[in-house]
Coordinates of C-alpha atoms in Angstrom, one line a residue:
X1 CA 43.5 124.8 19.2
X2 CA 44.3 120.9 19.7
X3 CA 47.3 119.6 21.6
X4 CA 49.1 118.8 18.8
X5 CA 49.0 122.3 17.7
X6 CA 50.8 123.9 20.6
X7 CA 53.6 120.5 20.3
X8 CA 54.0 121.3 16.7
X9 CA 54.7 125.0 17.6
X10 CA 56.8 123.9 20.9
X11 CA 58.6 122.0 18.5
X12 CA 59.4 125.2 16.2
X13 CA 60.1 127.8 18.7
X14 CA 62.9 124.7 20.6
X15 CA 60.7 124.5 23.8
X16 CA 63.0 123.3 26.8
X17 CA 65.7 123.4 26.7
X18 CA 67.2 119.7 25.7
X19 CA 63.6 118.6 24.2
X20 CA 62.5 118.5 20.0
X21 CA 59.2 118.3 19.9
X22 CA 58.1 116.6 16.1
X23 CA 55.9 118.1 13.9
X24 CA 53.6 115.3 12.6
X25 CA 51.3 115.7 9.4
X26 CA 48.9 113.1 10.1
X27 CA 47.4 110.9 13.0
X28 CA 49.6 108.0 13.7
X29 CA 48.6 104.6 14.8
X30 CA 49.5 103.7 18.4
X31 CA 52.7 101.4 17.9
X32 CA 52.0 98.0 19.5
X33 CA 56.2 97.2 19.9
X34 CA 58.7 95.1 20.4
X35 CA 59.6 98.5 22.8
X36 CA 63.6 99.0 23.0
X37 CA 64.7 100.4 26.4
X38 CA 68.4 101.3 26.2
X39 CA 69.9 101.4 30.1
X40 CA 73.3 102.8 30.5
X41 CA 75.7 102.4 33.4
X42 CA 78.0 105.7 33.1
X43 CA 81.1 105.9 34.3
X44 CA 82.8 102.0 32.7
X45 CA 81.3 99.4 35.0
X46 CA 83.9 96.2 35.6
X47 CA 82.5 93.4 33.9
X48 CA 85.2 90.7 35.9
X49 CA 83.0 92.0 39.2
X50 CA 79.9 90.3 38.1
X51 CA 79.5 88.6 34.4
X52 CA 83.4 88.1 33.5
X53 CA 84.7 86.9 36.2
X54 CA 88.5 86.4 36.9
X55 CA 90.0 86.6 40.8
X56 CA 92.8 86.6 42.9
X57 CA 96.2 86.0 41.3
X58 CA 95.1 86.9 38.0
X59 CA 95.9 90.1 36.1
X60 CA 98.8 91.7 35.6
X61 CA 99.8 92.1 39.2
X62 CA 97.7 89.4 40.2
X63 CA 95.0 91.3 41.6
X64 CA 92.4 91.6 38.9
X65 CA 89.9 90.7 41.6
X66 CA 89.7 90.5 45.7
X67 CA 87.6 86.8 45.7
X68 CA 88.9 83.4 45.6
X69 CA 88.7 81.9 41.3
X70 CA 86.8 78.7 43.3
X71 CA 84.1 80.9 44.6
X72 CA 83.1 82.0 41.2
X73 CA 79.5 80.7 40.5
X74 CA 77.4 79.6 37.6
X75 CA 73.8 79.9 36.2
X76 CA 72.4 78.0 33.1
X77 CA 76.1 79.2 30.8
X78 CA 76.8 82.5 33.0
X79 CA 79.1 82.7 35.2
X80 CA 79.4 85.1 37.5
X81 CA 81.6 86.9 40.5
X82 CA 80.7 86.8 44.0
X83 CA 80.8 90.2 46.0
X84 CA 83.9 90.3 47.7
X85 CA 83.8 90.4 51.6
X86 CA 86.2 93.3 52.4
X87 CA 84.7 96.5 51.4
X88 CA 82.6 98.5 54.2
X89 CA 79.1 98.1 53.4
X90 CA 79.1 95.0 51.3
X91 CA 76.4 93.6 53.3
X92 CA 72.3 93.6 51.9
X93 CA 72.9 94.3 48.5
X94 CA 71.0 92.7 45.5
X95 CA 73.3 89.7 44.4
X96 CA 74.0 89.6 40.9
X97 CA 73.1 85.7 41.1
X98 CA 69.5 86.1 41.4
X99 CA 69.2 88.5 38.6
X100 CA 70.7 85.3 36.2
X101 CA 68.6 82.9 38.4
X102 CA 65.5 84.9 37.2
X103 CA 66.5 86.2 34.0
X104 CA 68.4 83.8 32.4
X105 CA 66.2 82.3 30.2
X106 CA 66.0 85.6 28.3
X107 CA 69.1 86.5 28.2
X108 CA 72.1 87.0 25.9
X109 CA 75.6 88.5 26.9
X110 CA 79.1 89.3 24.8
X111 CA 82.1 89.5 26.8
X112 CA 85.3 89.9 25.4
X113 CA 84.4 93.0 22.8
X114 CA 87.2 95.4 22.1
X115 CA 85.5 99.1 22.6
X116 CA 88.8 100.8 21.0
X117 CA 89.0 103.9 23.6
X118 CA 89.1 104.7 27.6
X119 CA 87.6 107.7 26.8
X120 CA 84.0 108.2 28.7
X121 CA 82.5 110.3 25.8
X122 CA 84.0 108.0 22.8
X123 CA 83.0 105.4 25.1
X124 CA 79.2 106.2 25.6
X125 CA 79.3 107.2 21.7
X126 CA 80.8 103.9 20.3
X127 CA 78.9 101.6 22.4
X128 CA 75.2 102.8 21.9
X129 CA 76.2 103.7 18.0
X130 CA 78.3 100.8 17.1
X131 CA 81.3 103.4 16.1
X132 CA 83.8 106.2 16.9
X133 CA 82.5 108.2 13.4
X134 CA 80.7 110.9 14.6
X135 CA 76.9 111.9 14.0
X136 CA 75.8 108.5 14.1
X137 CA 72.6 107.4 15.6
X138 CA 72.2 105.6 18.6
X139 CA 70.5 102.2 18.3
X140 CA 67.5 103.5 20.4
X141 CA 67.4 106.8 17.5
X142 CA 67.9 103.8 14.5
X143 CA 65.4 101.6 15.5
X144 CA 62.7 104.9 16.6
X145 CA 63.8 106.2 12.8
X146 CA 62.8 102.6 11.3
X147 CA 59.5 101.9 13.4
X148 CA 57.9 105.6 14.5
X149 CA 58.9 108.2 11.8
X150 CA 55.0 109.2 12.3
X151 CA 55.0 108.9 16.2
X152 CA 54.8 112.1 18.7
X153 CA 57.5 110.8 20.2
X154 CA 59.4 108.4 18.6
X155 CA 62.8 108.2 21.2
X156 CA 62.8 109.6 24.5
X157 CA 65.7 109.5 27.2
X158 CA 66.4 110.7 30.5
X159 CA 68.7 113.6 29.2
X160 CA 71.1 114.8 26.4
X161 CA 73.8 112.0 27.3
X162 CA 76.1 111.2 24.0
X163 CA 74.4 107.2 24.5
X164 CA 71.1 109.2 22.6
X165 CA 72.6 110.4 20.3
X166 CA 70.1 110.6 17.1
X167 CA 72.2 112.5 13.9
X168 CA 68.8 114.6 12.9
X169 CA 66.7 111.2 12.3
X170 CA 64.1 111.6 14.9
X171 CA 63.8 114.2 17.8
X172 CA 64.9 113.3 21.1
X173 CA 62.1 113.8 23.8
X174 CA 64.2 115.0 27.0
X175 CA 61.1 113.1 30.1
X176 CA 63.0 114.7 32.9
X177 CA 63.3 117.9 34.5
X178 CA 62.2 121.0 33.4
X179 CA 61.3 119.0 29.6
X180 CA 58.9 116.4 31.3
X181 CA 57.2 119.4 32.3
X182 CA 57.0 121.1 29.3
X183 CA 55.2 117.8 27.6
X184 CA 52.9 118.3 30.7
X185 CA 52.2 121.7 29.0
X186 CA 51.9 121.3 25.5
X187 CA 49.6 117.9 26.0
X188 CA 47.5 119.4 28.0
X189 CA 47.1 123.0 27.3
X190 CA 43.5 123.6 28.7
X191 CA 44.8 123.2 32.2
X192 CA 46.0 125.6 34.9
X193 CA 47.6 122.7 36.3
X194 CA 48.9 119.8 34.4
X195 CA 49.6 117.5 37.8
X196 CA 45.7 117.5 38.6
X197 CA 43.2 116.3 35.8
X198 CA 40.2 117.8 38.2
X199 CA 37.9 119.2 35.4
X200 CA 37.8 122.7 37.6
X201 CA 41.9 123.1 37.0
X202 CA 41.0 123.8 33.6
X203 CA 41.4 127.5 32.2
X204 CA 37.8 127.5 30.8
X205 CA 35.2 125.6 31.3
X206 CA 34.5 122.5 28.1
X207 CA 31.8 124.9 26.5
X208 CA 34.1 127.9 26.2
X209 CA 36.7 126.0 24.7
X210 CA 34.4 124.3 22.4
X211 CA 33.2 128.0 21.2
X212 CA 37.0 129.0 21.6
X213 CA 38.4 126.4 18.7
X214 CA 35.1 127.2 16.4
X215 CA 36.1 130.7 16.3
X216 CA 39.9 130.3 15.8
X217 CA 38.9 127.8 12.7
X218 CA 36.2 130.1 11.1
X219 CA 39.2 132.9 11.3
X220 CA 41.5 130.5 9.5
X221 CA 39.4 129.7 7.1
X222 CA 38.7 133.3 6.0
X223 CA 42.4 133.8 6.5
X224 CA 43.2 131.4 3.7
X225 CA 40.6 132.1 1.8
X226 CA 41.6 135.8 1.5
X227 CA 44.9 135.2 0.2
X228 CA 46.0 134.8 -3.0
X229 CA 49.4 132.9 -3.5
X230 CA 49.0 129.0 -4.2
X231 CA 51.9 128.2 -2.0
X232 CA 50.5 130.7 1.2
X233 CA 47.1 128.9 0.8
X234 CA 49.0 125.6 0.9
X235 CA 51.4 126.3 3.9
X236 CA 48.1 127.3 5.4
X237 CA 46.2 124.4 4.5
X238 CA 49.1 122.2 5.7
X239 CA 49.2 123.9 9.3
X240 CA 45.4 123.2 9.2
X241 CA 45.9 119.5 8.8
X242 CA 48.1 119.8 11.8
X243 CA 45.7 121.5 14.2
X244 CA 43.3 118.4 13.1
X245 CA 45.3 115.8 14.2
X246 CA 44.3 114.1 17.1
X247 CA 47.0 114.2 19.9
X248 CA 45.3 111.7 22.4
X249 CA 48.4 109.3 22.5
X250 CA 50.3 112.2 24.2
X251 CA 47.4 113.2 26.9
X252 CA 47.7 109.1 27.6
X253 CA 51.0 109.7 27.8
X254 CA 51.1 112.5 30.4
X255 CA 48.5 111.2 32.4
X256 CA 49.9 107.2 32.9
X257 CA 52.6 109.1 34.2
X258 CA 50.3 110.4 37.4
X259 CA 50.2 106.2 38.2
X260 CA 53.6 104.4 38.1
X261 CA 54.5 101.7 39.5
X262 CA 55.8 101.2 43.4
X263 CA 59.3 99.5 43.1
X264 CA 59.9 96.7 45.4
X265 CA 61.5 97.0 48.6
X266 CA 65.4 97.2 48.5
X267 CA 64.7 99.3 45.2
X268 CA 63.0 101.8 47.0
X269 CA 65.9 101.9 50.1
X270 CA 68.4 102.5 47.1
X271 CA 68.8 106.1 45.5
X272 CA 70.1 105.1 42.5
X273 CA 68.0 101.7 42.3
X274 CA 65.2 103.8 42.6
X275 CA 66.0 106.3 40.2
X276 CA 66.7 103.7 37.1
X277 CA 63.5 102.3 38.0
X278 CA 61.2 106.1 37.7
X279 CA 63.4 106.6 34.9
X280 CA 61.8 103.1 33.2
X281 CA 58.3 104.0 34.5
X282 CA 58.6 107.1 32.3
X283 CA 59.8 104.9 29.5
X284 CA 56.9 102.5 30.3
X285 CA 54.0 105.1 30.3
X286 CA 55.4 106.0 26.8
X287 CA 55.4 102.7 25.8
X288 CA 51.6 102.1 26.8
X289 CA 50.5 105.1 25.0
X290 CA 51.4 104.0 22.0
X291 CA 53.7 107.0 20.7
X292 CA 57.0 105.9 21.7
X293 CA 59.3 103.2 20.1
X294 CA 62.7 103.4 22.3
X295 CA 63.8 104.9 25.3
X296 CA 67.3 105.7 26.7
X297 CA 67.6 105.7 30.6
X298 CA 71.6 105.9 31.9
X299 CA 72.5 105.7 35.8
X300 CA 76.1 107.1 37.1
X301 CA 78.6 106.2 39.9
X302 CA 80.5 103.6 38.6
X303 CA 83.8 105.7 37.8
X304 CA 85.8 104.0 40.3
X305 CA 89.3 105.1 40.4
X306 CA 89.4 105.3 44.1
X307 CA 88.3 102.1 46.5
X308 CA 87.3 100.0 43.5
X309 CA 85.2 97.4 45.1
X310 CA 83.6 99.2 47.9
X311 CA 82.4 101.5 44.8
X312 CA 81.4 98.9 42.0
X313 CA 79.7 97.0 43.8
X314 CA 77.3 98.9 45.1
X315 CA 76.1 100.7 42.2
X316 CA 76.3 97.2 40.3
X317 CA 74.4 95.4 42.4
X318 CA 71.4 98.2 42.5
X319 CA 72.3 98.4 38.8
X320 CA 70.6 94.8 38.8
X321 CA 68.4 95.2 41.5
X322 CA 66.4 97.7 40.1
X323 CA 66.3 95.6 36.2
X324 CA 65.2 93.2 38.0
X325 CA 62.3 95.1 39.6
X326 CA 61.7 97.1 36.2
X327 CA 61.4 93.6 34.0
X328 CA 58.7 92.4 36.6
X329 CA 57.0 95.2 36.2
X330 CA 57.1 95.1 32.4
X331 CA 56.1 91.6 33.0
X332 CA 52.6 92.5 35.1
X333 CA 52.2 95.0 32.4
X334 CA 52.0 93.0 29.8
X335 CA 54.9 94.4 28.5
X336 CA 57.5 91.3 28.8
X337 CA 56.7 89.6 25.1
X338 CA 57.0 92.7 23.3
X339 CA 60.4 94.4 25.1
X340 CA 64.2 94.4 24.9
X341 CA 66.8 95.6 27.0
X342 CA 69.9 96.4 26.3
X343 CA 72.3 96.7 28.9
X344 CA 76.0 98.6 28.5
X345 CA 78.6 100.9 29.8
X346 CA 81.2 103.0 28.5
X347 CA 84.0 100.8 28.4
X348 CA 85.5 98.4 31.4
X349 CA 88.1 98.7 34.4
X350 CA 91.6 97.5 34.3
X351 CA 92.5 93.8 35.5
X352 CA 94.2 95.6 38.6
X353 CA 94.7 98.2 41.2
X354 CA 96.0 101.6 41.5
X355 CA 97.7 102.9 44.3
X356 CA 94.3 104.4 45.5
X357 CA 92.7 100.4 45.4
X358 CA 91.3 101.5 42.1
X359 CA 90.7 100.6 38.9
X360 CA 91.2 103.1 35.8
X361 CA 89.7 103.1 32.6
X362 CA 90.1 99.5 30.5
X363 CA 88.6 98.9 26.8
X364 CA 87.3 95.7 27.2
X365 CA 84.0 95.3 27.1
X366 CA 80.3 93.2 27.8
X367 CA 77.4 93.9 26.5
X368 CA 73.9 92.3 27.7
X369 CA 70.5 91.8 25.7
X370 CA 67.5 90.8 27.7
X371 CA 64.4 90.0 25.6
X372 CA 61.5 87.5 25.0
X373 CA 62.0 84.2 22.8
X374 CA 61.1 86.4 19.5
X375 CA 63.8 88.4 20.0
X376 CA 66.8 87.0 22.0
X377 CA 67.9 83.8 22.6
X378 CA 68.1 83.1 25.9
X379 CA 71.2 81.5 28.4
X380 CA 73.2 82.4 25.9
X381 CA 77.3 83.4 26.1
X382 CA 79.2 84.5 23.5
X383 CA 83.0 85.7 23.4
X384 CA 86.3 85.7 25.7
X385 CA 88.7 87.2 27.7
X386 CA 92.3 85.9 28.7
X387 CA 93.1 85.9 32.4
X388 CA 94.2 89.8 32.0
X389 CA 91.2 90.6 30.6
X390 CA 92.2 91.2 27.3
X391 CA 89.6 90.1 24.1
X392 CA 89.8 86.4 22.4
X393 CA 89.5 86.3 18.8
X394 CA 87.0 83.8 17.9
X395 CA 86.1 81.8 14.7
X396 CA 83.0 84.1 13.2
X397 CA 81.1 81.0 12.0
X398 CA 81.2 79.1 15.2
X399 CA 81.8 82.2 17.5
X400 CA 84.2 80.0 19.6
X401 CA 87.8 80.8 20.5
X402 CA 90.1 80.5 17.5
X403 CA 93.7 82.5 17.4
X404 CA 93.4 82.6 13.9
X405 CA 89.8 84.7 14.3
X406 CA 88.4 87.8 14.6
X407 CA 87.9 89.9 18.2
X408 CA 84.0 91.2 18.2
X409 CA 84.2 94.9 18.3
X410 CA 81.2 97.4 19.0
X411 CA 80.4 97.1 15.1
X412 CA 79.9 93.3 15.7
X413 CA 77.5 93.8 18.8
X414 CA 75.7 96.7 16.6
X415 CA 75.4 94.9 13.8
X416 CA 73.6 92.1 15.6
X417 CA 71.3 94.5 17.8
X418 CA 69.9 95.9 14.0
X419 CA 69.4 92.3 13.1
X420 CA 67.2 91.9 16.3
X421 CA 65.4 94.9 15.0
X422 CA 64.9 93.8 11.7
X423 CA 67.1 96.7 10.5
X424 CA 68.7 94.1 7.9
X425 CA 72.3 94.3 5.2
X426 CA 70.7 96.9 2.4
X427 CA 68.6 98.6 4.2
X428 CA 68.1 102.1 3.5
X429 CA 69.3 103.1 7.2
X430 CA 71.9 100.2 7.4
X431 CA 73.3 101.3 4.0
X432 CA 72.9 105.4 5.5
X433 CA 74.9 104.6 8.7
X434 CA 77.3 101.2 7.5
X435 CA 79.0 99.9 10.4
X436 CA 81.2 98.0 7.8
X437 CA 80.9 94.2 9.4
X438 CA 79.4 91.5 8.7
X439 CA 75.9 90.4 11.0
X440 CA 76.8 87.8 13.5
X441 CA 74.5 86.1 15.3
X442 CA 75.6 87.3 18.9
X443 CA 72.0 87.7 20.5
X444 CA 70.2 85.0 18.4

């Protein structure tokens, strides 16, 4: 029996829990990119600490922010928030500055976009689908739907988080956990031990499982041939297609996994730094074998109703840090011209303080597209917010400010991310899943 025998069946019988494994008729060919890797920051990051930046004695109560408005910096058209200086521990983090100083050139960010809830799972939902409507796909399940319907596995993510969502149009492929291990399995099902490709881990030796697969096909064949009912003999014929198919992509697959990458220093000192970046490696070593088209990777923490700052930017800052590290190494790969990141949270933080030093739930948001030349354009700002953080309507032909103009909502920013991925007005999935806006060039 092939590998892609025992994933087909996995896929039948709902192996692991959390993982769809597809069944696939025919061979695929590897796909060569553009690769999507979708990275969430659960929890409603606060977009005025880093790439909206306000300051003191604006906001409501004139505390939107604890840093001086004259210490705001810029890069290229970003501007962006220093880390305050009076939170324990806001020493030796990664500074958001040097993640535009190195990344600018490929990068495109929307402020001022009105999510339309505070509510984390609406939140996650509408900004990775473009829309509150329910059973819509994600943009990494869209885009895996239009570009690797024949793939093993077209869409992975780190778990079943409502940012991967995929309404039935292609499995999800759980790579963590108890379901990385189960792909382990059903790639390479000749082994006693799927972490050591050692020839002598093997259950048989290459002979006996040569003689092993003869014997199961001779047995299907006189199978088939002894039955009688056209439709039988074709369900059986159909099933012998599968167990033809070569599944090589998904031993790749399994096996780049055994070689990731090392992350750089201060990722490595960071738990959650570290963590995004594995979670990428993953993404990456499905990427390189060819049988993925988009990956969804999320990191938590950044819920910060208690001791705003001394939260945020922390897991902000390692946020970065560890993008930074996982486009270099997407870079050295040989990765970097044929990749796009998209970068987003579940909605924002209010322009002030709680009486814990706080920030509760806000629904204005940012979004952030990092990409090569092809696919983004680069140093590029788009959208507004007033000094309490509230969206700027804008003039949809010059996307300036303009109070007689629209204010970008999530349809907007998902309307441009299917443009990027050629996922054009009248396609068959555009027309399926209609965000009901008009494409504006937000990333482009």
């Amino acid at each position: 029996m092939k590998r892609r025998d025992l994933i087909k069946l996995g896929g039948m019988a709902g192996l692991a829990a959390g993982t769809t494994i597809p069944v696939r008729a025919k061979a695929a060919t590897p796909f060569a990119g553009p690769y999507w890797l979708m990275i969430s920051a659960s929890g409603g990051w606060d977009p005025t600490s880093f790439c909206d930046p306000k300051g003191r004695g604006l906001g409501p109560n004139g505390d939107c922010n604890d840093y001086a408005q004259g210490d705001v910096g810029s890069v290229g058209n970003f501007r962006y928030a220093p880390p305050p200086d009076s939170f324990p521990g806001g020493g030796g983090l990664f500074p958001y500055q040097e993640f535009l100083i190195n990344h600018f050139e490929r990068l495109a960010l929307v402020n001022g976009i009105n999510v339309g809830t505070n509510s984390h799972r609406i939140g996650q939902q509408t900004n990775w689908t473009g829309t509150k409507t329910v059973n819509y796909p994600s943009i990494g399940a869209l885009v895996a739907a239009r570009y690797g319907s024949d793939q093993p596995l077209p869409f992975v993510a780190n778990n079943v988080h409502p940012s991967a969502a995929t309404a039935g149009l292609v499995p999800r492929a759980v790579v963590s956990g108890g379901g990385l291990n189960s792909l382990r399995e059903v790639a390479l099902p000749e082994r006693s031990n799927v972490f050591n490709a050692n020839a002598s881990e093997r259950y048989l030796s290459e002979a006996i499982w040569t003689e092993v697969q003869a014997v199961s096909a001779d047995r299907r064949n006189r199978q088939q041939d002894a039955r009688r009912l056209v439709r039988i003999q074709d369900a059986m014929r159909r099933l012998g297609d599968i167990r033809e198919v070569d599944t090589s992509g998904m031993q790749d697959f399994v096996e780049r996994l055994g070689t990731p990458a090392t992350p750089n220093t201060y990722v490595d000192s960071r738990n959650d730094a570290r963590n995004l970046f594995n979670q990428a490696q993953r993404a990456f070593a499905a990427f390189e074998a060819g049988i993925t088209v988009a990956a969804q990777v999320n990191v938590g923490g950044f819920d910060t109703h208690n001791e705003h700052d001394a939260g945020q930017y922390p897991h902000l800052m390692d946020y970065f840090g560890a993008i930074d590290n996982v486009i270099q190494d997407a870079i050295d790969r040989g990765l970097g011209d044929r990749l796009i990141i998209v970068m987003a949270s579940d909605f924002s933080r209010r322009p002030f303080l709680n009486n814990n030093n706080g920030k509760d739930h806000w629904s204005t948001g940012s979004v952030m597209v990092w990409g090569a030349p092809a696919f983004v354009t680069g140093n590029r700002v788009v959208g507004e917010t007033d000094d309490g953080f509230l969206p700027q309507p804008l003039d949809p032909a010059t996307l300036l400010a303009d109070n007689d103009g629209m204010v970008l909502t999530t349809e907007h920013v998902h309307q441009a991310l299917r443009r990027i991925a050629g996922i054009n007005s009248g396609d068959a999935l555009d027309s399926q899943y209609s965000l009901g806006v008009d494409a504006l060039d937000l990333f482009t």
